[in-house]
Coordinates of C-alpha atoms in Angstrom, one line a residue:
Chain A
M1 CA 145.0 32.7 -21.0
L2 CA 142.6 33.8 -19.6
I3 CA 139.0 33.7 -20.9
N4 CA 136.2 34.2 -18.8
L5 CA 132.3 34.0 -19.9
R6 CA 131.2 34.5 -16.2
N7 CA 129.3 36.9 -17.2
S8 CA 127.9 36.0 -21.1
F9 CA 126.7 33.4 -19.5
Q10 CA 124.8 34.7 -16.9
V11 CA 122.9 36.9 -19.3
L12 CA 122.1 33.8 -20.8
A13 CA 121.2 31.9 -18.0
V14 CA 118.9 35.0 -16.4
G15 CA 117.2 35.4 -19.9
A16 CA 116.0 32.0 -19.4
A17 CA 115.4 32.2 -16.4
A18 CA 111.8 31.2 -15.7
L19 CA 111.3 32.5 -12.0
L20 CA 114.2 35.2 -12.2
A21 CA 112.2 38.6 -11.8
T22 CA 113.2 41.7 -12.6
A23 CA 111.2 43.9 -10.3
C24 CA 110.2 48.0 -11.3
D25 CA 110.3 50.8 -8.6
S26 CA 107.8 52.9 -8.7
N27 CA 107.6 56.3 -6.9
G28 CA 106.2 54.6 -3.3
N29 CA 103.9 58.7 -2.6
G30 CA 103.4 58.9 0.8
G31 CA 102.5 62.4 0.1
G32 CA 101.5 64.3 3.1
T33 CA 97.6 64.7 3.7
M34 CA 95.4 66.8 6.5
N35 CA 93.1 64.6 7.0
P36 CA 93.2 61.8 9.2
P37 CA 94.6 58.6 7.7
P38 CA 91.9 56.0 6.9
P39 CA 91.8 52.9 7.7
P40 CA 94.4 50.8 6.4
P41 CA 92.3 48.8 3.5
A42 CA 91.7 45.2 4.2
M43 CA 92.7 43.5 0.8
A44 CA 95.8 43.7 -1.2
S45 CA 94.8 44.0 -4.5
F46 CA 97.0 42.3 -7.9
D47 CA 96.9 43.1 -11.7
V48 CA 98.0 39.7 -13.5
T49 CA 99.0 40.6 -17.2
V50 CA 99.2 37.7 -19.3
T51 CA 100.2 38.7 -23.0
N52 CA 101.0 36.0 -25.4
L53 CA 104.2 35.6 -27.6
S54 CA 103.5 32.8 -29.8
N55 CA 102.9 33.0 -33.5
A56 CA 99.7 30.9 -33.8
Q57 CA 99.5 29.5 -30.1
P58 CA 96.1 31.4 -28.6
L59 CA 96.1 30.8 -24.7
S60 CA 92.7 29.0 -22.9
P61 CA 91.4 31.5 -20.3
V62 CA 94.1 32.0 -18.0
A63 CA 93.5 30.4 -14.3
V64 CA 95.3 32.7 -11.7
I65 CA 95.5 31.0 -8.2
A66 CA 96.9 32.9 -5.1
H67 CA 99.4 30.4 -1.8
Q68 CA 100.9 30.0 0.2
N69 CA 103.2 27.0 0.4
G70 CA 102.0 23.9 0.5
Y71 CA 99.9 23.8 -2.9
S72 CA 101.2 24.0 -6.7
V73 CA 99.5 23.5 -10.1
F74 CA 102.0 21.2 -11.3
T75 CA 105.8 19.7 -10.2
V76 CA 107.9 18.4 -12.6
G77 CA 108.0 14.4 -12.6
T78 CA 104.8 14.1 -11.2
A79 CA 101.4 13.6 -12.5
A80 CA 99.4 16.0 -13.2
T81 CA 96.1 16.5 -11.4
A82 CA 92.7 15.5 -12.6
G83 CA 92.1 19.5 -12.7
L84 CA 95.4 20.6 -14.5
E85 CA 94.7 17.6 -17.2
T86 CA 91.2 19.2 -18.1
L87 CA 93.0 22.5 -18.9
A88 CA 96.5 21.1 -20.7
E89 CA 93.6 19.2 -23.0
G90 CA 90.7 20.8 -23.4
G91 CA 92.0 24.9 -22.1
D92 CA 88.7 24.7 -19.4
N93 CA 90.4 26.2 -16.0
S94 CA 87.6 24.9 -14.1
A95 CA 88.3 22.5 -12.6
L96 CA 91.7 23.4 -11.9
T97 CA 91.0 26.2 -9.9
A98 CA 88.0 23.7 -8.6
E99 CA 90.9 22.4 -6.9
A100 CA 92.6 25.1 -5.7
D101 CA 89.5 26.8 -4.1
A102 CA 89.6 23.5 -2.0
D103 CA 93.2 24.0 -0.7
A104 CA 93.9 25.3 2.7
A105 CA 97.0 26.9 1.5
V106 CA 95.2 29.0 -1.5
M107 CA 94.4 32.5 -1.0
A108 CA 91.7 33.5 -4.2
T109 CA 91.4 32.2 -7.6
A110 CA 90.4 34.4 -10.9
S111 CA 89.7 33.3 -14.2
G112 CA 90.3 35.2 -17.2
A113 CA 86.9 36.4 -19.7
A114 CA 88.1 34.9 -22.7
P115 CA 91.1 33.1 -24.2
I116 CA 94.3 35.5 -25.6
G117 CA 95.2 35.2 -29.1
P118 CA 98.6 35.5 -30.4
A119 CA 100.2 39.2 -29.5
G120 CA 97.1 39.4 -27.1
A121 CA 96.8 40.6 -24.0
E122 CA 94.1 40.6 -21.1
T123 CA 94.9 42.1 -17.1
I124 CA 92.8 40.1 -14.3
N125 CA 92.6 41.0 -10.9
V126 CA 92.4 38.9 -8.0
E127 CA 92.7 40.1 -4.4
V128 CA 94.2 38.8 -1.3
L129 CA 93.9 40.0 2.6
E130 CA 96.7 42.4 3.9
S131 CA 96.9 39.7 6.4
E132 CA 98.1 36.7 3.9
L133 CA 101.0 38.6 1.9
P134 CA 103.9 37.1 4.1
G135 CA 104.7 34.8 2.6
L136 CA 102.2 34.9 -0.9
T137 CA 103.4 33.1 -4.1
V138 CA 100.5 33.1 -7.2
S139 CA 100.7 30.5 -10.2
V140 CA 99.0 31.3 -13.4
S141 CA 98.0 28.8 -16.0
S142 CA 96.8 28.2 -19.7
M143 CA 97.1 25.8 -22.7
L144 CA 98.6 26.6 -25.8
V145 CA 95.5 25.3 -27.5
N146 CA 96.3 24.5 -30.9
T147 CA 98.4 21.7 -29.0
N148 CA 97.3 18.5 -27.3
D149 CA 98.3 18.9 -24.0
A150 CA 100.5 22.0 -23.7
I151 CA 100.5 24.2 -20.6
T152 CA 102.2 27.4 -19.4
G153 CA 102.7 30.1 -16.7
I154 CA 104.4 30.6 -13.4
N155 CA 104.6 28.3 -10.7
G156 CA 104.6 29.5 -7.4
A157 CA 106.7 32.6 -7.9
S158 CA 106.7 35.2 -4.7
I159 CA 105.2 38.3 -4.8
A160 CA 105.1 38.8 -1.2
D161 CA 108.0 41.8 -1.2
L162 CA 105.8 43.7 -3.9
Q163 CA 104.1 47.2 -2.2
P164 CA 101.6 49.3 -4.1
G165 CA 102.8 50.1 -7.2
E166 CA 105.7 48.2 -7.8
S167 CA 105.6 45.2 -10.1
M168 CA 107.1 42.3 -11.5
T169 CA 107.8 40.5 -14.7
W170 CA 108.3 37.5 -15.7
R171 CA 108.7 35.3 -19.0
T172 CA 107.5 32.2 -19.1
I173 CA 108.4 28.2 -21.0
A174 CA 105.8 25.7 -21.9
Y175 CA 105.3 22.8 -20.2
D176 CA 103.6 19.0 -21.6
A177 CA 101.2 18.0 -19.2
G178 CA 102.1 14.0 -19.7
T179 CA 98.4 13.5 -19.8
E180 CA 98.1 12.6 -23.8
A181 CA 100.5 11.8 -26.7
N182 CA 101.7 14.8 -28.6
T183 CA 99.5 13.1 -31.9
E184 CA 99.3 16.6 -33.1
S185 CA 96.3 15.1 -34.3
S186 CA 93.1 17.6 -35.1
A187 CA 91.0 14.8 -33.7
H188 CA 93.2 15.9 -30.3
I189 CA 93.2 19.1 -30.5
P190 CA 90.8 21.8 -29.3
G191 CA 92.2 24.7 -30.7
P192 CA 92.0 26.2 -34.0
A193 CA 93.8 24.5 -35.8
G194 CA 92.2 21.3 -34.9
G195 CA 88.3 21.7 -33.3
G196 CA 88.9 18.0 -32.2
E197 CA 88.4 16.9 -28.3
G198 CA 89.2 18.1 -25.4
F199 CA 89.5 16.3 -22.5
N200 CA 89.9 12.7 -22.4
A201 CA 90.4 10.9 -19.2
A202 CA 92.7 8.1 -20.4
R203 CA 96.5 9.1 -19.6
D204 CA 98.7 7.9 -22.9
D205 CA 101.6 9.8 -23.7
I206 CA 105.1 8.5 -23.4
A207 CA 104.9 9.3 -19.2
D208 CA 102.4 9.8 -16.9
R209 CA 104.2 13.0 -15.4
V210 CA 104.9 16.8 -16.5
A211 CA 107.8 17.6 -18.2
M212 CA 108.9 20.0 -20.9
H213 CA 107.6 20.5 -23.6
S214 CA 109.6 19.4 -26.6
G215 CA 108.0 21.5 -29.3
V216 CA 105.6 20.9 -32.2
V217 CA 107.1 18.8 -34.9
G218 CA 103.9 20.1 -37.3
Q219 CA 103.9 18.5 -41.6
D220 CA 106.2 20.9 -42.5
D221 CA 108.8 19.8 -40.9
G222 CA 108.3 16.2 -42.0
N223 CA 105.2 14.7 -39.4
A224 CA 103.1 13.7 -42.3
A225 CA 100.3 12.4 -39.7
S226 CA 100.1 15.8 -38.0
D227 CA 97.3 18.7 -38.5
L228 CA 99.9 21.7 -37.8
S229 CA 101.6 23.3 -40.1
G230 CA 105.0 25.0 -39.3
Q231 CA 102.9 28.1 -38.3
H232 CA 102.1 26.4 -34.6
R233 CA 105.8 25.9 -33.7
F234 CA 106.7 27.5 -30.6
D235 CA 109.5 28.6 -29.0
N236 CA 110.7 29.4 -25.3
P237 CA 109.3 31.7 -23.9
V238 CA 106.1 31.7 -25.0
A239 CA 103.8 34.1 -22.8
Q240 CA 105.2 37.2 -20.3
V241 CA 103.4 37.5 -16.9
R242 CA 103.8 41.5 -15.4
I243 CA 102.0 40.7 -12.4
E244 CA 101.8 44.5 -10.3
R245 CA 100.4 45.7 -6.8
I246 CA 97.6 48.2 -7.3
N247 CA 97.2 48.5 -3.2
Chain B
M1 CA 142.7 23.5 -27.3
K2 CA 143.5 21.5 -24.2
K3 CA 146.4 23.0 -24.0
T4 CA 145.0 26.5 -23.4
F5 CA 142.6 25.2 -21.7
C6 CA 145.4 23.5 -18.5
A7 CA 147.9 27.0 -18.7
A8 CA 143.8 28.6 -17.7
L9 CA 144.0 26.6 -15.0
I10 CA 146.7 26.9 -13.8
A11 CA 146.8 30.6 -13.8
A12 CA 144.0 30.8 -11.8
S13 CA 144.7 28.7 -9.8
F14 CA 146.3 29.5 -5.5
S15 CA 146.6 33.0 -6.5
A16 CA 143.3 34.0 -4.6
A17 CA 144.0 33.3 -0.2
P18 CA 140.4 31.5 1.6
S19 CA 137.4 33.9 1.2
A20 CA 134.7 35.1 3.4
N21 CA 132.5 33.5 0.3
A22 CA 132.7 29.7 1.9
V23 CA 129.3 28.4 1.9
D24 CA 127.4 25.4 2.4
F25 CA 123.9 25.0 -0.2
D26 CA 122.5 21.8 -1.1
V27 CA 122.4 21.6 -5.0
Q28 CA 119.2 19.8 -7.2
I29 CA 119.7 19.0 -11.1
T30 CA 116.1 18.7 -12.4
N31 CA 116.4 17.4 -15.6
L32 CA 113.0 19.0 -17.4
S33 CA 113.2 17.4 -20.8
N34 CA 110.5 15.1 -21.7
G35 CA 112.4 12.5 -23.3
I36 CA 116.6 13.4 -22.9
Y37 CA 118.7 11.4 -20.4
F38 CA 121.8 12.7 -19.1
T39 CA 124.8 11.5 -18.6
P40 CA 126.4 11.6 -14.9
F41 CA 127.3 15.2 -14.3
L42 CA 130.7 16.6 -13.0
V43 CA 129.8 19.3 -10.5
A44 CA 132.9 21.7 -9.5
A45 CA 132.5 24.8 -6.9
H46 CA 136.0 26.4 -8.4
P47 CA 137.9 29.4 -8.3
A48 CA 136.8 32.6 -10.7
G49 CA 138.5 32.7 -13.6
N50 CA 138.2 29.7 -14.7
N51 CA 135.8 27.8 -16.9
L52 CA 135.0 24.2 -18.1
F53 CA 134.0 25.4 -21.7
M54 CA 133.5 28.2 -23.1
A55 CA 130.7 29.1 -25.7
G56 CA 132.5 30.4 -29.3
Q57 CA 135.8 28.4 -27.9
P58 CA 136.7 25.3 -29.0
A59 CA 135.8 22.4 -27.1
S60 CA 138.7 21.3 -24.4
A61 CA 139.6 17.3 -25.5
N62 CA 138.1 16.5 -22.3
L63 CA 135.1 18.6 -22.6
Q64 CA 134.7 16.6 -26.3
A65 CA 135.0 13.0 -24.4
M66 CA 132.1 14.7 -22.3
A67 CA 130.0 15.9 -24.3
E68 CA 129.9 13.0 -27.2
G69 CA 130.7 9.9 -24.7
G70 CA 129.7 11.4 -21.7
S71 CA 133.3 10.6 -19.7
I72 CA 133.9 13.5 -17.1
S73 CA 137.3 11.9 -15.9
G74 CA 139.4 14.7 -17.7
L75 CA 137.6 17.6 -16.5
S76 CA 137.4 16.3 -13.4
A77 CA 141.4 15.3 -13.2
D78 CA 141.4 19.2 -14.7
V79 CA 139.1 21.0 -11.7
I80 CA 140.7 19.4 -9.4
A81 CA 143.6 20.2 -9.8
L82 CA 142.6 23.3 -9.0
G83 CA 141.5 22.9 -6.0
A84 CA 137.9 22.7 -6.9
T85 CA 135.0 21.2 -4.6
V86 CA 133.8 18.2 -6.7
V87 CA 130.7 16.0 -6.8
E88 CA 130.7 13.4 -9.3
N89 CA 128.1 11.6 -10.9
P90 CA 125.1 12.7 -8.2
A91 CA 122.4 10.8 -9.4
G92 CA 124.5 7.5 -9.2
G93 CA 123.8 7.4 -13.0
L94 CA 122.0 8.4 -15.5
L95 CA 119.4 11.7 -14.8
A96 CA 116.0 10.1 -16.5
P97 CA 113.5 12.8 -17.5
A98 CA 111.7 15.4 -15.8
T99 CA 113.8 13.5 -12.4
S100 CA 116.5 15.2 -10.3
T101 CA 119.2 15.0 -8.0
T102 CA 119.9 17.0 -5.0
F103 CA 122.9 16.8 -2.9
N104 CA 124.9 19.5 -0.9
M105 CA 128.5 21.0 -1.6
N106 CA 130.5 23.1 1.6
T107 CA 133.3 25.2 0.1
D108 CA 134.6 26.1 3.6
G109 CA 137.9 26.7 3.6
T110 CA 138.3 27.7 -0.2
S111 CA 138.5 30.1 -2.6
N112 CA 135.6 28.1 -4.3
D113 CA 133.5 30.7 -4.9
R114 CA 131.7 29.5 -8.6
L115 CA 129.8 26.7 -9.5
S116 CA 129.9 24.8 -13.2
F117 CA 128.2 21.4 -14.3
V118 CA 128.0 20.1 -17.5
A119 CA 126.8 16.5 -18.6
M120 CA 125.4 14.8 -22.1
L121 CA 122.3 14.8 -22.9
L122 CA 121.5 11.2 -24.8
P123 CA 120.2 10.2 -27.3
T124 CA 122.2 13.0 -29.3
N125 CA 126.1 13.4 -30.8
D126 CA 128.4 15.9 -28.9
A127 CA 125.1 18.2 -27.0
F128 CA 125.6 18.9 -23.6
A129 CA 123.7 21.0 -20.4
G130 CA 126.7 22.8 -18.8
L131 CA 126.5 25.5 -15.6
N132 CA 129.1 27.7 -16.3
A133 CA 131.0 29.1 -13.2
L134 CA 128.0 31.0 -11.6
E135 CA 128.5 32.8 -8.6
I136 CA 127.5 31.2 -6.3
P137 CA 125.1 33.0 -4.0
T138 CA 125.7 34.0 -0.4
E139 CA 122.8 35.4 1.4
P140 CA 120.7 32.5 2.9
G141 CA 117.9 31.6 0.6
V142 CA 116.8 29.4 -2.5
Y143 CA 117.5 30.4 -6.1
M144 CA 117.0 29.1 -9.0
F145 CA 118.8 29.3 -12.7
D146 CA 118.1 27.1 -15.5
V147 CA 120.6 26.2 -18.0
P148 CA 120.2 25.1 -21.9
A149 CA 121.3 22.8 -24.3
Y150 CA 125.1 23.2 -25.7
D151 CA 126.5 21.6 -28.9
A152 CA 130.3 20.9 -28.6
G153 CA 130.9 21.7 -32.1
T154 CA 133.1 18.6 -32.5
E155 CA 130.7 15.8 -34.1
A156 CA 128.3 16.0 -36.9
N157 CA 124.3 15.6 -35.8
D158 CA 123.9 12.4 -38.1
E159 CA 121.5 11.2 -35.2
L160 CA 122.6 7.3 -36.5
L161 CA 122.0 5.3 -33.2
T162 CA 126.2 3.4 -34.1
G163 CA 126.8 3.2 -30.3
G164 CA 130.1 5.2 -30.8
G165 CA 130.8 7.1 -27.9
A166 CA 134.5 8.2 -27.8
P167 CA 135.8 11.2 -29.1
G168 CA 135.8 11.6 -32.7
A169 CA 134.1 8.6 -33.5
A170 CA 131.0 9.2 -35.6
G171 CA 127.1 8.3 -34.0
M172 CA 125.3 8.2 -31.0
P173 CA 126.7 6.2 -28.2
A174 CA 123.6 5.5 -26.0
D175 CA 119.2 5.2 -26.5
P176 CA 118.3 4.7 -22.6
G177 CA 114.8 5.1 -22.9
G178 CA 115.0 2.5 -26.3
L179 CA 112.7 4.7 -28.2
A180 CA 114.7 5.0 -30.9
G181 CA 114.4 3.6 -34.2
T182 CA 117.1 2.3 -36.8
G183 CA 118.4 2.9 -40.4
G184 CA 118.4 6.6 -40.8
S185 CA 120.6 7.8 -43.7
G186 CA 122.4 10.5 -41.8
A187 CA 120.4 13.8 -40.4
A188 CA 123.7 16.2 -40.2
G189 CA 127.0 16.8 -41.5
A190 CA 129.7 18.5 -39.5
D191 CA 128.4 21.3 -37.8
A192 CA 128.4 24.9 -39.5
N193 CA 130.3 26.1 -36.1
P194 CA 132.7 23.9 -35.0
N195 CA 132.6 25.7 -31.5
V196 CA 130.7 24.8 -29.1
H197 CA 127.3 26.8 -29.2
I198 CA 123.8 26.3 -28.5
H199 CA 122.3 23.5 -29.7
R200 CA 119.9 24.0 -32.7
G201 CA 118.5 21.0 -31.5
S202 CA 117.8 17.3 -32.7
L203 CA 115.3 16.7 -35.9
G204 CA 114.4 13.7 -35.5
D205 CA 111.8 12.2 -37.9
T206 CA 108.8 9.9 -38.1
D207 CA 109.7 7.0 -39.8
A208 CA 111.9 4.0 -36.6
A209 CA 113.2 1.8 -39.7
G210 CA 114.9 4.1 -42.1
G211 CA 114.3 7.7 -42.9
I212 CA 117.4 10.7 -42.1
S213 CA 117.7 10.5 -38.5
D214 CA 117.2 7.0 -36.1
L215 CA 115.5 9.9 -33.7
D216 CA 111.8 9.9 -33.3
S217 CA 111.3 14.0 -33.4
G218 CA 108.2 13.2 -31.9
V219 CA 110.2 12.3 -28.6
H220 CA 113.8 13.3 -29.0
R221 CA 113.5 16.8 -29.6
W222 CA 113.8 19.5 -27.0
L223 CA 113.3 23.0 -26.5
N224 CA 115.7 24.8 -24.1
P225 CA 116.0 25.0 -21.0
V226 CA 116.8 21.4 -20.5
I227 CA 117.9 21.4 -17.1
R228 CA 116.3 23.2 -14.1
V229 CA 119.4 24.5 -11.2
T230 CA 118.2 25.1 -7.5
I231 CA 120.6 26.7 -5.3
T232 CA 119.4 26.9 -1.5
V233 CA 122.4 28.9 0.4
N234 CA 121.9 26.8 4.4

């Protein structure tokens, strides 16, 4: 009796894979022209569209970082940088992008203009020199603001092979920055569910390192001390990131 | 079910000559979770057509022993009988939250072109993470896959820290992180689905000295995925 569930498992695995992507082909329209070809553009331009898939977790203004190997926003098991802590606890991406801008492996950074509410989306453009395309990766980071220190995004995904007009799409999972205890208290939640403190340099989580977020418990699920409700619970994936190379 | 499982193993064994799929590859297993430990992993590269577990099917006795108490000896014997390329306990003990273990495998001269692994989540009653017969990539490169937690379906998720790890024994065998409580009344009875299925997650509570569960809802819950596996084909 042979039972082979490999295919069904792989569907599951692919569905959950944070870094697997589907590249969408488009027409590589190379139509002829009578005019002399213009000089090739010096810049490669990417539109990064972040869609909030959650029920009641606004995403803080998104940080987009185009970089090579040698830089990463975070590593699971390693303590968050001060810049990531600032984003994860308060939704302010300026320190993270400043850290990135100071890193030689980073080509470009960009920020979203505003928080992205549930079901909302924002497109953020980032450009790099065409000469920087080989090995190019991108990281996208944002805070789930009705939490203590949950973040989501993609972390060093390769976009080096994207051709103009092509896109790749990821679905992202939530991480815990590990820098703040998950009190679920309004005093420590900067989003609309709390209105409390954002960044605090104290690190008081169960361990000072980035890991997967275990989710919001909430007062409706037995945590009487929580100021979050069942509305604020989330499951993975929490966001979608689509990157299209414009030129 | 043990009989069925073994029949499947025997039927598929030695049916294929060594193929052109032989590869040398590194495997990194990362515990993504924030508060869950994994018992020693059993990792096997094995011929296609074999499975350590099958979602929707009852657990084998050897899978139950792994999922309820972390014992991999039975499953290891099963895959060794297949001629599998086996790595046991690569982390040298428990794999702590947000840590990784990396090891090399070489399937040269075999037809072991599928990769599986299993390990139990602690503290739980019978949760395990499983990679199920993934086709091992052959092109040199780095491949990442995320892996969910399953429930073996063999034990009630009472979430009580009793030390019970033998197959059929109630309760959770251990809390390596030392953050669980005591005095719970029992979070749940037998699983509605007695077959292997995606784990619904632990409940926990906020009462370290009572409540329904010995687990802490702020520490011992998780969301899938729980494991990231990175395969580097050399």
